[in-house]
CSV table of C-alpha atoms in Angstrom, one decimal:
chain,number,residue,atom,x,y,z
N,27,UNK,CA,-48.3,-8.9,19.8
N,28,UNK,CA,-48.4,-10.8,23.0
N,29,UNK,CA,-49.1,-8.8,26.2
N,30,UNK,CA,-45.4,-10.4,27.5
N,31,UNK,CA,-43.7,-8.5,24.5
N,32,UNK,CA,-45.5,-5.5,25.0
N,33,UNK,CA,-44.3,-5.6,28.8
N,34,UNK,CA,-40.7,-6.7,27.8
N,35,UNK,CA,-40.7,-3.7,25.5
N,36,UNK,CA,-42.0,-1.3,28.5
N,37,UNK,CA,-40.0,-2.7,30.9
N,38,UNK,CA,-37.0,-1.8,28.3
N,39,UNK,CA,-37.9,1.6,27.7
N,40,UNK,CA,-37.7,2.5,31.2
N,41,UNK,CA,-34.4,0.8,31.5
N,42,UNK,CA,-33.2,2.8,29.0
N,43,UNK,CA,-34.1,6.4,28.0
N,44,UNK,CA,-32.7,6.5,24.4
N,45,UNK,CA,-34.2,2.7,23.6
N,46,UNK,CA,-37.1,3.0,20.9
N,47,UNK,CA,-38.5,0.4,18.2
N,48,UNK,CA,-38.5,0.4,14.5
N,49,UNK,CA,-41.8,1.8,12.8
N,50,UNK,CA,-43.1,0.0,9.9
N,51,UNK,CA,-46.4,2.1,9.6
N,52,UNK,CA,-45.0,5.7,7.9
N,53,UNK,CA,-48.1,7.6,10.1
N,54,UNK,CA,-46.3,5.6,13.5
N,55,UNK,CA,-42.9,7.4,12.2
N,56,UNK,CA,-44.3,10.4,11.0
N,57,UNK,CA,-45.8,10.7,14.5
N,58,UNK,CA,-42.5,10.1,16.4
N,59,UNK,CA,-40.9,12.5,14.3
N,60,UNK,CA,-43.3,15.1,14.9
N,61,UNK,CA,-43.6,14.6,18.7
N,62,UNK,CA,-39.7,14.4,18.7
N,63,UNK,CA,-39.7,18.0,17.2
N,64,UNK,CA,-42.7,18.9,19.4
N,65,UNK,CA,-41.0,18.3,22.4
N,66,UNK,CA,-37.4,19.8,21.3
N,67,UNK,CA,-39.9,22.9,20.6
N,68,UNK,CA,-41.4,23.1,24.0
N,69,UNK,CA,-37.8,22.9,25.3
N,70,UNK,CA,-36.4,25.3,23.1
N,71,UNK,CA,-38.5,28.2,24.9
N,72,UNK,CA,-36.8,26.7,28.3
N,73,UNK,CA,-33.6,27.3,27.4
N,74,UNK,CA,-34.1,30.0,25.3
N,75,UNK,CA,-35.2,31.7,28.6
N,76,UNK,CA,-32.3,30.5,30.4
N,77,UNK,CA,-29.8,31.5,28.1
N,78,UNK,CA,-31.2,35.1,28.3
N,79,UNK,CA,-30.8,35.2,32.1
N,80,UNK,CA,-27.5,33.3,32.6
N,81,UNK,CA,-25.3,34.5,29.4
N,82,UNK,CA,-24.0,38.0,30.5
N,83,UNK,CA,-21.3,37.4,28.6
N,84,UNK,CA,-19.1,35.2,26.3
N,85,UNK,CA,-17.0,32.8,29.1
N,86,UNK,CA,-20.6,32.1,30.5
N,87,UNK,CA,-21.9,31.1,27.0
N,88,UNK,CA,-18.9,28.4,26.6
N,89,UNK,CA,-19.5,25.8,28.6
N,90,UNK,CA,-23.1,25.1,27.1
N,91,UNK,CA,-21.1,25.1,23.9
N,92,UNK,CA,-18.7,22.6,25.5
N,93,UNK,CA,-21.5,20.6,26.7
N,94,UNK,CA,-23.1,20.4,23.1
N,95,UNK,CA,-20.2,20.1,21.2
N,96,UNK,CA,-19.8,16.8,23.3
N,97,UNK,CA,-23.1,15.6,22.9
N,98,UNK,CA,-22.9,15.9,18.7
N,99,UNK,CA,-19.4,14.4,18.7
N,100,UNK,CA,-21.2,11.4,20.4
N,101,UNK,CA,-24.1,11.3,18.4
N,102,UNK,CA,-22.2,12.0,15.0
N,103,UNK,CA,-19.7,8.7,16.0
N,104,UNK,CA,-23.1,6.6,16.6
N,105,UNK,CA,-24.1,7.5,13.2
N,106,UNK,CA,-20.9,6.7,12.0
N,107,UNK,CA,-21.4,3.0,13.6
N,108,UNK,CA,-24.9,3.1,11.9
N,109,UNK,CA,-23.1,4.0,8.3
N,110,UNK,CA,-20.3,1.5,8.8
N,111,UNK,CA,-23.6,-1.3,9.5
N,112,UNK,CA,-25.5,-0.1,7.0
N,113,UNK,CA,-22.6,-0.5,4.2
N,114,UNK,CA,-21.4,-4.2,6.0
N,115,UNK,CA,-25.1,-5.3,5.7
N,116,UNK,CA,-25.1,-3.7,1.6
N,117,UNK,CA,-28.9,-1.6,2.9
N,118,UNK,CA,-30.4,0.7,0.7
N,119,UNK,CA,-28.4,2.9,-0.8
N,120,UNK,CA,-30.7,6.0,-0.4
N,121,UNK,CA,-30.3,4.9,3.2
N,122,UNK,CA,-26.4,4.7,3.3
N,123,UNK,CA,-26.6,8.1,1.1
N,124,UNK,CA,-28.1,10.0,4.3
N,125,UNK,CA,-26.5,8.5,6.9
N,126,UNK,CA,-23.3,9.1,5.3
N,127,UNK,CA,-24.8,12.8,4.5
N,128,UNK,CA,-25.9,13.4,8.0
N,129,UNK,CA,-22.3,12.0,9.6
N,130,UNK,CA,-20.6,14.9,7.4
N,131,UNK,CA,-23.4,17.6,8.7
N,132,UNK,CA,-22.1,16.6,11.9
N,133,UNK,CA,-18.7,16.8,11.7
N,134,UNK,CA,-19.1,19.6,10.0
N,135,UNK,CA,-21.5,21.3,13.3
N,136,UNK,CA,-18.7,19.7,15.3
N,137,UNK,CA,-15.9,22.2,13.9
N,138,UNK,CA,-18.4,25.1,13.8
N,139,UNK,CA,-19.0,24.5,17.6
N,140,UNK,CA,-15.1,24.2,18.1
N,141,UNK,CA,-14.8,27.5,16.5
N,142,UNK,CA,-17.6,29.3,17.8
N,143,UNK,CA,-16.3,27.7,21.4
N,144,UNK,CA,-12.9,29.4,20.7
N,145,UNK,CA,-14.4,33.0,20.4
N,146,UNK,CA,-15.5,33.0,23.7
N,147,UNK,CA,-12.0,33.2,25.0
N,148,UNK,CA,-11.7,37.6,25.1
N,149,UNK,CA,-9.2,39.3,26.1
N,150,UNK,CA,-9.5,41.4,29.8
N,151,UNK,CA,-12.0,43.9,29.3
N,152,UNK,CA,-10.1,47.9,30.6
N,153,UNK,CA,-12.0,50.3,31.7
């Protein structure tokens, strides 16, 4: 690899946040997806401690739901662009298997988060 693709790809990377390359080496992926989890771990105890401070009560849990239900309604159509390539370009079938496998899981997170959103609405509490 020339050292003018290597600073293209940088240069890219820092343009945009989500941009990564495709692994051919399976200990490259594996790594990726273990620092991917790593890090979502080391957030998780972030937010975790958040959560406990700042959701006294249902209404203040539903906007986080809001925000996460948006996020995975994104995501799940990008996968849904990835499934329709996948099929156009007739990849793997294992490949078109999951994808199409993973775009169900996440509609079907999608109307979980709807409803779990929806139970935060309570009636006025008496006292």
């Amino acid at each position: 690899m020339s050292v003018r693709r290597t600073l293209k790809q940088a240069l890219a990377a820092l343009a945009s946040p989500g941009w990564s390359r495709a692994h051919t080496d399976p200990e490259q992926l594996h790594q990726v997806l273990a620092e991917q989890t790593a890090a979502a771990n080391r957030a998780a105890a972030h937010h975790a401690t958040g959560a406990a401070q700042l959701n006294v009560d249902e209404l203040h849990v539903q906007p986080g739901l809001l925000e996460v239900r948006r996020s995975v309604l994104t995501d799940v159509h990008y996968l849904e662009g990835l499934l329709i390539g996948a099929r156009h370009r007739s990849l793997d079938t294992e490949l078109i298997e999951r994808l199409a496998a993973a775009v169900d899981t996440g509609h079907e997170l999608t109307v979980l988060l709807a409803d779990a959103t929806r139970t935060t609405i309570t009636a006025p509490r008496t006292s």
